[in-house]
Amino acid sequence: MRVVVQRTREASVTVAGEVVGQIEHGLLLLVGITHEDSEKDVEFVADKVAHLRIFEDEAGKMNHSVLDTRGQILSVSQFTLYGDCRKGRRPNFMSAARPDQAEPLYELFNSKLREKGLQVETGRFGAMMDVRLLNDGPVTLIVES
C-alpha cells in the first residue's frame, strides 16, 4: 500500500462538475493499493497516517498529528501510484490491484481512519476526478506498508 500524504489548508475533489469531497485544514491522501496488500497493510498505514507528527506546535516544530490538530482527511484512490515508468514511455500499471480487490481495501482504510475519530471525505473510486489542494508548507510525504 502506498499513500502520498499532503498537508493542506484546503482540498476538494470534483467528479463531473460536482464536488464530492471537501476539507479545510488537514491531509489530502492519494491512496494506491497493490496486489499483495491485505487488511494488515491497511491497519498499519491508517495508524501511521493518523499519528504522523507533521503539524507545527507552538515552537514551530512538527510535533502534532492530524488527530492532535483535529484536522480532516480527504482520501482519494489513485491506482497510478503503482505506475512503473522504468521501461518505455507509457507507465505499466500491472502492480496496481484490480478494482475488485482495491476498492474494499480502500473503503476499509477510510473506515479505519474514521474509527480513530477523524472526519474523512473521499473522492469516488474509479471515477475521473479533479483534485484541488492548497499544500501547506509544502509538506508531502510517502507512507508505504
Short mmCIF file of N, CA and C in Angstrom, two decimals:
data_model
loop_
_atom_site.label_atom_id
_atom_site.label_comp_id
_atom_site.label_asym_id
_atom_site.label_seq_id
_atom_site.Cartn_x
_atom_site.Cartn_y
_atom_site.Cartn_z
N MET A 1 0.86 -1.17 0.00
CA MET A 1 0.00 0.00 0.00
C MET A 1 0.90 1.23 0.00
N ARG A 2 0.52 2.20 -0.78
CA ARG A 2 1.31 3.42 -0.92
C ARG A 2 0.36 4.61 -0.83
N VAL A 3 0.69 5.55 0.07
CA VAL A 3 -0.14 6.74 0.26
C VAL A 3 0.74 7.98 0.20
N VAL A 4 0.39 8.89 -0.68
CA VAL A 4 1.03 10.20 -0.72
C VAL A 4 0.22 11.08 0.23
N VAL A 5 0.91 11.63 1.23
CA VAL A 5 0.29 12.44 2.27
C VAL A 5 0.68 13.89 2.03
N GLN A 6 -0.31 14.75 1.87
CA GLN A 6 -0.04 16.16 1.66
C GLN A 6 -0.78 16.97 2.72
N ARG A 7 0.00 17.74 3.48
CA ARG A 7 -0.62 18.62 4.47
C ARG A 7 -1.27 19.78 3.72
N THR A 8 -2.52 20.07 4.06
CA THR A 8 -3.26 21.04 3.27
C THR A 8 -4.02 22.04 4.13
N ARG A 9 -4.18 23.22 3.58
CA ARG A 9 -5.04 24.23 4.20
C ARG A 9 -6.48 24.06 3.73
N GLU A 10 -6.61 23.50 2.51
CA GLU A 10 -7.93 23.16 1.96
C GLU A 10 -7.73 22.25 0.77
N ALA A 11 -8.69 21.39 0.53
CA ALA A 11 -8.63 20.47 -0.61
C ALA A 11 -10.04 20.04 -0.99
N SER A 12 -10.19 19.69 -2.26
CA SER A 12 -11.50 19.20 -2.71
C SER A 12 -11.29 18.27 -3.90
N VAL A 13 -12.30 17.44 -4.13
CA VAL A 13 -12.31 16.56 -5.29
C VAL A 13 -13.67 16.71 -5.98
N THR A 14 -13.60 16.84 -7.31
CA THR A 14 -14.79 17.06 -8.12
C THR A 14 -14.91 15.95 -9.15
N VAL A 15 -16.12 15.45 -9.33
CA VAL A 15 -16.42 14.44 -10.35
C VAL A 15 -17.55 14.99 -11.22
N ALA A 16 -17.30 15.09 -12.51
CA ALA A 16 -18.30 15.58 -13.47
C ALA A 16 -18.92 16.90 -13.03
N GLY A 17 -18.08 17.80 -12.54
CA GLY A 17 -18.55 19.13 -12.14
C GLY A 17 -19.16 19.22 -10.76
N GLU A 18 -19.26 18.10 -10.04
CA GLU A 18 -19.86 18.07 -8.71
C GLU A 18 -18.78 17.83 -7.66
N VAL A 19 -18.72 18.70 -6.64
CA VAL A 19 -17.79 18.49 -5.53
C VAL A 19 -18.31 17.31 -4.71
N VAL A 20 -17.50 16.24 -4.63
CA VAL A 20 -17.92 15.04 -3.89
C VAL A 20 -17.22 14.91 -2.55
N GLY A 21 -16.14 15.66 -2.35
CA GLY A 21 -15.42 15.65 -1.08
C GLY A 21 -14.67 16.95 -0.92
N GLN A 22 -14.67 17.49 0.30
CA GLN A 22 -14.02 18.77 0.52
C GLN A 22 -13.63 18.89 1.99
N ILE A 23 -12.41 19.40 2.24
CA ILE A 23 -11.95 19.62 3.61
C ILE A 23 -11.28 20.98 3.71
N GLU A 24 -11.08 21.39 4.94
CA GLU A 24 -10.25 22.56 5.20
C GLU A 24 -8.92 22.04 5.74
N HIS A 25 -8.49 22.46 6.88
CA HIS A 25 -7.20 22.07 7.47
C HIS A 25 -7.11 20.55 7.64
N GLY A 26 -6.03 19.95 7.16
CA GLY A 26 -5.86 18.52 7.34
C GLY A 26 -4.92 17.90 6.35
N LEU A 27 -5.29 16.71 5.87
CA LEU A 27 -4.44 15.94 4.97
C LEU A 27 -5.21 15.49 3.73
N LEU A 28 -4.56 15.67 2.59
CA LEU A 28 -5.04 15.05 1.35
C LEU A 28 -4.24 13.77 1.20
N LEU A 29 -4.92 12.65 1.04
CA LEU A 29 -4.28 11.35 0.89
C LEU A 29 -4.57 10.80 -0.50
N LEU A 30 -3.52 10.52 -1.26
CA LEU A 30 -3.66 9.82 -2.54
C LEU A 30 -3.29 8.37 -2.24
N VAL A 31 -4.25 7.46 -2.42
CA VAL A 31 -4.14 6.10 -1.92
C VAL A 31 -4.01 5.10 -3.06
N GLY A 32 -2.88 4.37 -3.07
CA GLY A 32 -2.66 3.31 -4.06
C GLY A 32 -2.58 1.97 -3.38
N ILE A 33 -3.15 0.95 -4.02
CA ILE A 33 -3.18 -0.40 -3.46
C ILE A 33 -2.63 -1.36 -4.50
N THR A 34 -1.78 -2.27 -4.04
CA THR A 34 -1.18 -3.27 -4.91
C THR A 34 -1.74 -4.66 -4.60
N HIS A 35 -1.41 -5.62 -5.45
CA HIS A 35 -1.95 -7.00 -5.34
C HIS A 35 -1.68 -7.65 -3.99
N GLU A 36 -0.55 -7.35 -3.39
CA GLU A 36 -0.13 -8.04 -2.17
C GLU A 36 -0.72 -7.44 -0.91
N ASP A 37 -1.44 -6.34 -1.01
CA ASP A 37 -1.95 -5.66 0.17
C ASP A 37 -3.06 -6.46 0.84
N SER A 38 -3.11 -6.31 2.17
CA SER A 38 -4.09 -7.02 2.99
C SER A 38 -4.65 -6.06 4.03
N GLU A 39 -5.55 -6.57 4.86
CA GLU A 39 -6.10 -5.77 5.95
C GLU A 39 -5.00 -5.32 6.90
N LYS A 40 -3.97 -6.12 7.06
CA LYS A 40 -2.85 -5.76 7.93
C LYS A 40 -2.14 -4.51 7.39
N ASP A 41 -1.95 -4.45 6.08
CA ASP A 41 -1.34 -3.27 5.47
C ASP A 41 -2.20 -2.04 5.69
N VAL A 42 -3.50 -2.20 5.52
CA VAL A 42 -4.45 -1.09 5.70
C VAL A 42 -4.37 -0.56 7.13
N GLU A 43 -4.38 -1.45 8.11
CA GLU A 43 -4.32 -1.04 9.50
C GLU A 43 -3.02 -0.31 9.81
N PHE A 44 -1.90 -0.83 9.30
CA PHE A 44 -0.60 -0.20 9.54
C PHE A 44 -0.55 1.22 8.97
N VAL A 45 -0.97 1.36 7.72
CA VAL A 45 -0.89 2.67 7.06
C VAL A 45 -1.88 3.66 7.69
N ALA A 46 -3.08 3.22 8.01
CA ALA A 46 -4.06 4.11 8.65
C ALA A 46 -3.52 4.63 9.98
N ASP A 47 -2.93 3.75 10.77
CA ASP A 47 -2.36 4.15 12.05
C ASP A 47 -1.20 5.12 11.86
N LYS A 48 -0.35 4.82 10.90
CA LYS A 48 0.80 5.69 10.62
C LYS A 48 0.34 7.08 10.19
N VAL A 49 -0.60 7.15 9.28
CA VAL A 49 -1.11 8.44 8.78
C VAL A 49 -1.75 9.24 9.91
N ALA A 50 -2.57 8.60 10.72
CA ALA A 50 -3.28 9.30 11.79
C ALA A 50 -2.33 9.88 12.83
N HIS A 51 -1.19 9.24 13.01
CA HIS A 51 -0.28 9.65 14.08
C HIS A 51 0.99 10.35 13.59
N LEU A 52 1.14 10.54 12.28
CA LEU A 52 2.31 11.26 11.76
C LEU A 52 2.37 12.66 12.35
N ARG A 53 3.49 13.00 12.92
CA ARG A 53 3.65 14.33 13.53
C ARG A 53 4.20 15.29 12.48
N ILE A 54 3.29 15.89 11.73
CA ILE A 54 3.70 16.77 10.63
C ILE A 54 3.04 18.16 10.70
N PHE A 55 2.40 18.45 11.82
CA PHE A 55 1.83 19.77 12.05
C PHE A 55 2.63 20.46 13.14
N GLU A 56 2.84 21.76 12.99
CA GLU A 56 3.67 22.51 13.92
C GLU A 56 3.01 22.70 15.29
N ASP A 57 3.87 22.69 16.30
CA ASP A 57 3.44 23.08 17.65
C ASP A 57 3.68 24.58 17.82
N GLU A 58 3.56 25.07 19.04
CA GLU A 58 3.73 26.49 19.32
C GLU A 58 5.14 26.98 19.01
N ALA A 59 6.12 26.09 19.05
CA ALA A 59 7.51 26.45 18.79
C ALA A 59 7.88 26.30 17.30
N GLY A 60 6.91 25.91 16.48
CA GLY A 60 7.18 25.75 15.05
C GLY A 60 7.79 24.41 14.67
N LYS A 61 7.83 23.47 15.60
CA LYS A 61 8.36 22.13 15.34
C LYS A 61 7.22 21.20 14.93
N MET A 62 7.51 20.26 14.05
CA MET A 62 6.49 19.28 13.64
C MET A 62 6.32 18.26 14.75
N ASN A 63 5.40 18.55 15.66
CA ASN A 63 5.16 17.68 16.82
C ASN A 63 3.72 17.24 16.96
N HIS A 64 2.83 17.70 16.07
CA HIS A 64 1.42 17.35 16.20
C HIS A 64 0.94 16.53 15.00
N SER A 65 0.01 15.64 15.27
CA SER A 65 -0.59 14.81 14.22
C SER A 65 -1.91 15.44 13.77
N VAL A 66 -2.50 14.87 12.74
CA VAL A 66 -3.82 15.32 12.29
C VAL A 66 -4.86 15.10 13.39
N LEU A 67 -4.67 14.08 14.20
CA LEU A 67 -5.56 13.85 15.35
C LEU A 67 -5.41 14.97 16.37
N ASP A 68 -4.16 15.33 16.67
CA ASP A 68 -3.90 16.38 17.66
C ASP A 68 -4.50 17.72 17.24
N THR A 69 -4.46 18.01 15.96
CA THR A 69 -4.91 19.31 15.46
C THR A 69 -6.38 19.31 15.04
N ARG A 70 -7.03 18.16 15.20
CA ARG A 70 -8.43 18.00 14.79
C ARG A 70 -8.63 18.33 13.32
N GLY A 71 -7.65 17.90 12.54
CA GLY A 71 -7.72 18.10 11.09
C GLY A 71 -8.65 17.09 10.45
N GLN A 72 -8.89 17.32 9.18
CA GLN A 72 -9.76 16.46 8.40
C GLN A 72 -8.92 15.71 7.37
N ILE A 73 -9.52 14.68 6.79
CA ILE A 73 -8.86 13.86 5.77
C ILE A 73 -9.69 13.92 4.49
N LEU A 74 -9.01 14.10 3.37
CA LEU A 74 -9.62 13.89 2.05
C LEU A 74 -8.85 12.74 1.42
N SER A 75 -9.49 11.60 1.28
CA SER A 75 -8.87 10.38 0.78
C SER A 75 -9.32 10.14 -0.66
N VAL A 76 -8.34 9.99 -1.56
CA VAL A 76 -8.62 9.84 -2.98
C VAL A 76 -7.89 8.60 -3.49
N SER A 77 -8.63 7.64 -4.03
CA SER A 77 -7.99 6.44 -4.59
C SER A 77 -7.22 6.83 -5.85
N GLN A 78 -6.01 6.24 -5.99
CA GLN A 78 -5.18 6.59 -7.13
C GLN A 78 -4.29 5.41 -7.52
N PHE A 79 -4.79 4.59 -8.44
CA PHE A 79 -4.03 3.41 -8.87
C PHE A 79 -2.74 3.79 -9.56
N THR A 80 -2.63 5.00 -10.10
CA THR A 80 -1.43 5.40 -10.83
C THR A 80 -0.21 5.50 -9.94
N LEU A 81 -0.38 5.44 -8.61
CA LEU A 81 0.78 5.43 -7.72
C LEU A 81 1.63 4.19 -7.93
N TYR A 82 1.04 3.17 -8.53
CA TYR A 82 1.79 1.96 -8.84
C TYR A 82 2.17 1.87 -10.31
N GLY A 83 2.22 3.00 -11.00
CA GLY A 83 2.69 3.04 -12.37
C GLY A 83 4.20 2.88 -12.42
N ASP A 84 4.67 1.93 -13.19
CA ASP A 84 6.10 1.67 -13.34
C ASP A 84 6.57 2.35 -14.62
N CYS A 85 7.47 3.32 -14.48
CA CYS A 85 7.94 4.12 -15.61
C CYS A 85 9.38 3.78 -16.01
N ARG A 86 9.90 2.66 -15.54
CA ARG A 86 11.30 2.34 -15.80
C ARG A 86 11.56 1.98 -17.26
N LYS A 87 10.59 1.38 -17.92
CA LYS A 87 10.78 0.97 -19.31
C LYS A 87 9.78 1.68 -20.21
N GLY A 88 10.22 2.03 -21.39
CA GLY A 88 9.33 2.64 -22.37
C GLY A 88 8.85 4.01 -21.96
N ARG A 89 7.83 4.48 -22.65
CA ARG A 89 7.30 5.82 -22.40
C ARG A 89 5.90 5.81 -21.81
N ARG A 90 5.29 4.63 -21.77
CA ARG A 90 3.95 4.51 -21.19
C ARG A 90 4.08 3.74 -19.87
N PRO A 91 3.54 4.28 -18.77
CA PRO A 91 3.62 3.58 -17.49
C PRO A 91 2.92 2.22 -17.55
N ASN A 92 3.49 1.27 -16.84
CA ASN A 92 2.92 -0.06 -16.70
C ASN A 92 2.20 -0.11 -15.34
N PHE A 93 0.93 -0.43 -15.35
CA PHE A 93 0.14 -0.43 -14.11
C PHE A 93 -0.15 -1.83 -13.60
N MET A 94 0.65 -2.81 -14.00
CA MET A 94 0.42 -4.20 -13.59
C MET A 94 0.54 -4.40 -12.08
N SER A 95 1.25 -3.53 -11.39
CA SER A 95 1.40 -3.68 -9.94
C SER A 95 0.19 -3.16 -9.16
N ALA A 96 -0.65 -2.38 -9.80
CA ALA A 96 -1.85 -1.87 -9.13
C ALA A 96 -2.87 -2.99 -9.00
N ALA A 97 -3.50 -3.06 -7.84
CA ALA A 97 -4.54 -4.08 -7.64
C ALA A 97 -5.73 -3.79 -8.53
N ARG A 98 -6.41 -4.84 -8.96
CA ARG A 98 -7.63 -4.69 -9.74
C ARG A 98 -8.71 -4.06 -8.85
N PRO A 99 -9.67 -3.37 -9.45
CA PRO A 99 -10.71 -2.70 -8.67
C PRO A 99 -11.45 -3.60 -7.67
N ASP A 100 -11.73 -4.85 -8.04
CA ASP A 100 -12.48 -5.73 -7.14
C ASP A 100 -11.69 -6.06 -5.87
N GLN A 101 -10.37 -5.96 -5.92
CA GLN A 101 -9.54 -6.15 -4.73
C GLN A 101 -9.26 -4.81 -4.05
N ALA A 102 -9.00 -3.78 -4.85
CA ALA A 102 -8.58 -2.48 -4.30
C ALA A 102 -9.71 -1.74 -3.59
N GLU A 103 -10.90 -1.76 -4.17
CA GLU A 103 -11.98 -0.94 -3.59
C GLU A 103 -12.33 -1.35 -2.15
N PRO A 104 -12.48 -2.64 -1.84
CA PRO A 104 -12.78 -2.99 -0.44
C PRO A 104 -11.66 -2.57 0.53
N LEU A 105 -10.41 -2.67 0.10
CA LEU A 105 -9.30 -2.26 0.96
C LEU A 105 -9.26 -0.74 1.12
N TYR A 106 -9.57 -0.02 0.06
CA TYR A 106 -9.66 1.44 0.14
C TYR A 106 -10.78 1.86 1.10
N GLU A 107 -11.92 1.23 1.01
CA GLU A 107 -13.04 1.54 1.91
C GLU A 107 -12.69 1.18 3.36
N LEU A 108 -11.99 0.07 3.55
CA LEU A 108 -11.55 -0.33 4.89
C LEU A 108 -10.57 0.70 5.45
N PHE A 109 -9.66 1.17 4.63
CA PHE A 109 -8.69 2.20 5.03
C PHE A 109 -9.44 3.44 5.56
N ASN A 110 -10.42 3.90 4.81
CA ASN A 110 -11.19 5.07 5.23
C ASN A 110 -11.94 4.79 6.53
N SER A 111 -12.47 3.59 6.68
CA SER A 111 -13.18 3.21 7.91
C SER A 111 -12.23 3.20 9.10
N LYS A 112 -11.03 2.70 8.91
CA LYS A 112 -10.03 2.66 9.99
C LYS A 112 -9.68 4.07 10.45
N LEU A 113 -9.58 5.02 9.51
CA LEU A 113 -9.32 6.41 9.87
C LEU A 113 -10.50 7.00 10.65
N ARG A 114 -11.70 6.70 10.21
CA ARG A 114 -12.90 7.20 10.91
C ARG A 114 -12.98 6.62 12.32
N GLU A 115 -12.60 5.35 12.49
CA GLU A 115 -12.61 4.73 13.81
C GLU A 115 -11.69 5.45 14.79
N LYS A 116 -10.70 6.14 14.28
CA LYS A 116 -9.77 6.90 15.12
C LYS A 116 -10.32 8.28 15.47
N GLY A 117 -11.52 8.58 14.98
CA GLY A 117 -12.16 9.84 15.29
C GLY A 117 -11.94 10.93 14.25
N LEU A 118 -11.38 10.57 13.12
CA LEU A 118 -11.12 11.55 12.06
C LEU A 118 -12.33 11.70 11.14
N GLN A 119 -12.57 12.95 10.70
CA GLN A 119 -13.57 13.19 9.66
C GLN A 119 -12.90 12.88 8.34
N VAL A 120 -13.47 11.96 7.58
CA VAL A 120 -12.88 11.52 6.31
C VAL A 120 -13.87 11.78 5.17
N GLU A 121 -13.44 12.61 4.24
CA GLU A 121 -14.16 12.83 2.99
C GLU A 121 -13.44 12.00 1.93
N THR A 122 -14.12 11.66 0.86
CA THR A 122 -13.49 10.85 -0.18
C THR A 122 -13.83 11.36 -1.57
N GLY A 123 -13.04 10.88 -2.52
CA GLY A 123 -13.40 11.02 -3.91
C GLY A 123 -14.36 9.91 -4.26
N ARG A 124 -14.43 9.57 -5.53
CA ARG A 124 -15.30 8.48 -5.98
C ARG A 124 -14.41 7.42 -6.64
N PHE A 125 -14.36 6.25 -6.05
CA PHE A 125 -13.49 5.18 -6.52
C PHE A 125 -13.73 4.91 -8.01
N GLY A 126 -12.65 4.87 -8.78
CA GLY A 126 -12.72 4.52 -10.19
C GLY A 126 -13.16 5.64 -11.12
N ALA A 127 -13.53 6.78 -10.58
CA ALA A 127 -14.00 7.89 -11.42
C ALA A 127 -12.84 8.77 -11.86
N MET A 128 -13.06 9.51 -12.95
CA MET A 128 -12.13 10.57 -13.32
C MET A 128 -12.41 11.73 -12.37
N MET A 129 -11.38 12.18 -11.66
CA MET A 129 -11.57 13.19 -10.63
C MET A 129 -10.64 14.37 -10.85
N ASP A 130 -11.12 15.55 -10.50
CA ASP A 130 -10.29 16.74 -10.44
C ASP A 130 -10.02 16.99 -8.96
N VAL A 131 -8.73 17.01 -8.60
CA VAL A 131 -8.35 17.20 -7.21
C VAL A 131 -7.66 18.55 -7.08
N ARG A 132 -8.13 19.32 -6.12
CA ARG A 132 -7.57 20.64 -5.87
C ARG A 132 -7.08 20.69 -4.44
N LEU A 133 -5.88 21.29 -4.23
CA LEU A 133 -5.40 21.45 -2.87
C LEU A 133 -4.53 22.68 -2.75
N LEU A 134 -4.48 23.21 -1.55
CA LEU A 134 -3.55 24.25 -1.18
C LEU A 134 -2.60 23.58 -0.21
N ASN A 135 -1.42 23.17 -0.73
CA ASN A 135 -0.46 22.43 0.06
C ASN A 135 0.15 23.36 1.09
N ASP A 136 0.10 22.97 2.35
CA ASP A 136 0.58 23.77 3.48
C ASP A 136 2.02 23.41 3.78
N GLY A 137 2.93 24.31 3.46
CA GLY A 137 4.34 24.09 3.79
C GLY A 137 5.28 24.41 2.66
N PRO A 138 5.33 23.67 1.60
CA PRO A 138 4.61 22.42 1.34
C PRO A 138 5.17 21.25 2.15
N VAL A 139 4.28 20.40 2.59
CA VAL A 139 4.66 19.16 3.27
C VAL A 139 4.02 18.02 2.49
N THR A 140 4.85 17.16 1.91
CA THR A 140 4.40 15.99 1.17
C THR A 140 5.29 14.80 1.54
N LEU A 141 4.67 13.70 1.95
CA LEU A 141 5.38 12.50 2.36
C LEU A 141 4.76 11.29 1.68
N ILE A 142 5.53 10.21 1.63
CA ILE A 142 5.02 8.94 1.11
C ILE A 142 5.07 7.92 2.25
N VAL A 143 3.93 7.29 2.52
CA VAL A 143 3.83 6.24 3.53
C VAL A 143 3.55 4.94 2.80
N GLU A 144 4.33 3.89 3.10
CA GLU A 144 4.14 2.60 2.48
C GLU A 144 4.09 1.50 3.52
N SER A 145 3.37 0.45 3.21
CA SER A 145 3.31 -0.70 4.12
C SER A 145 4.44 -1.65 3.79
#
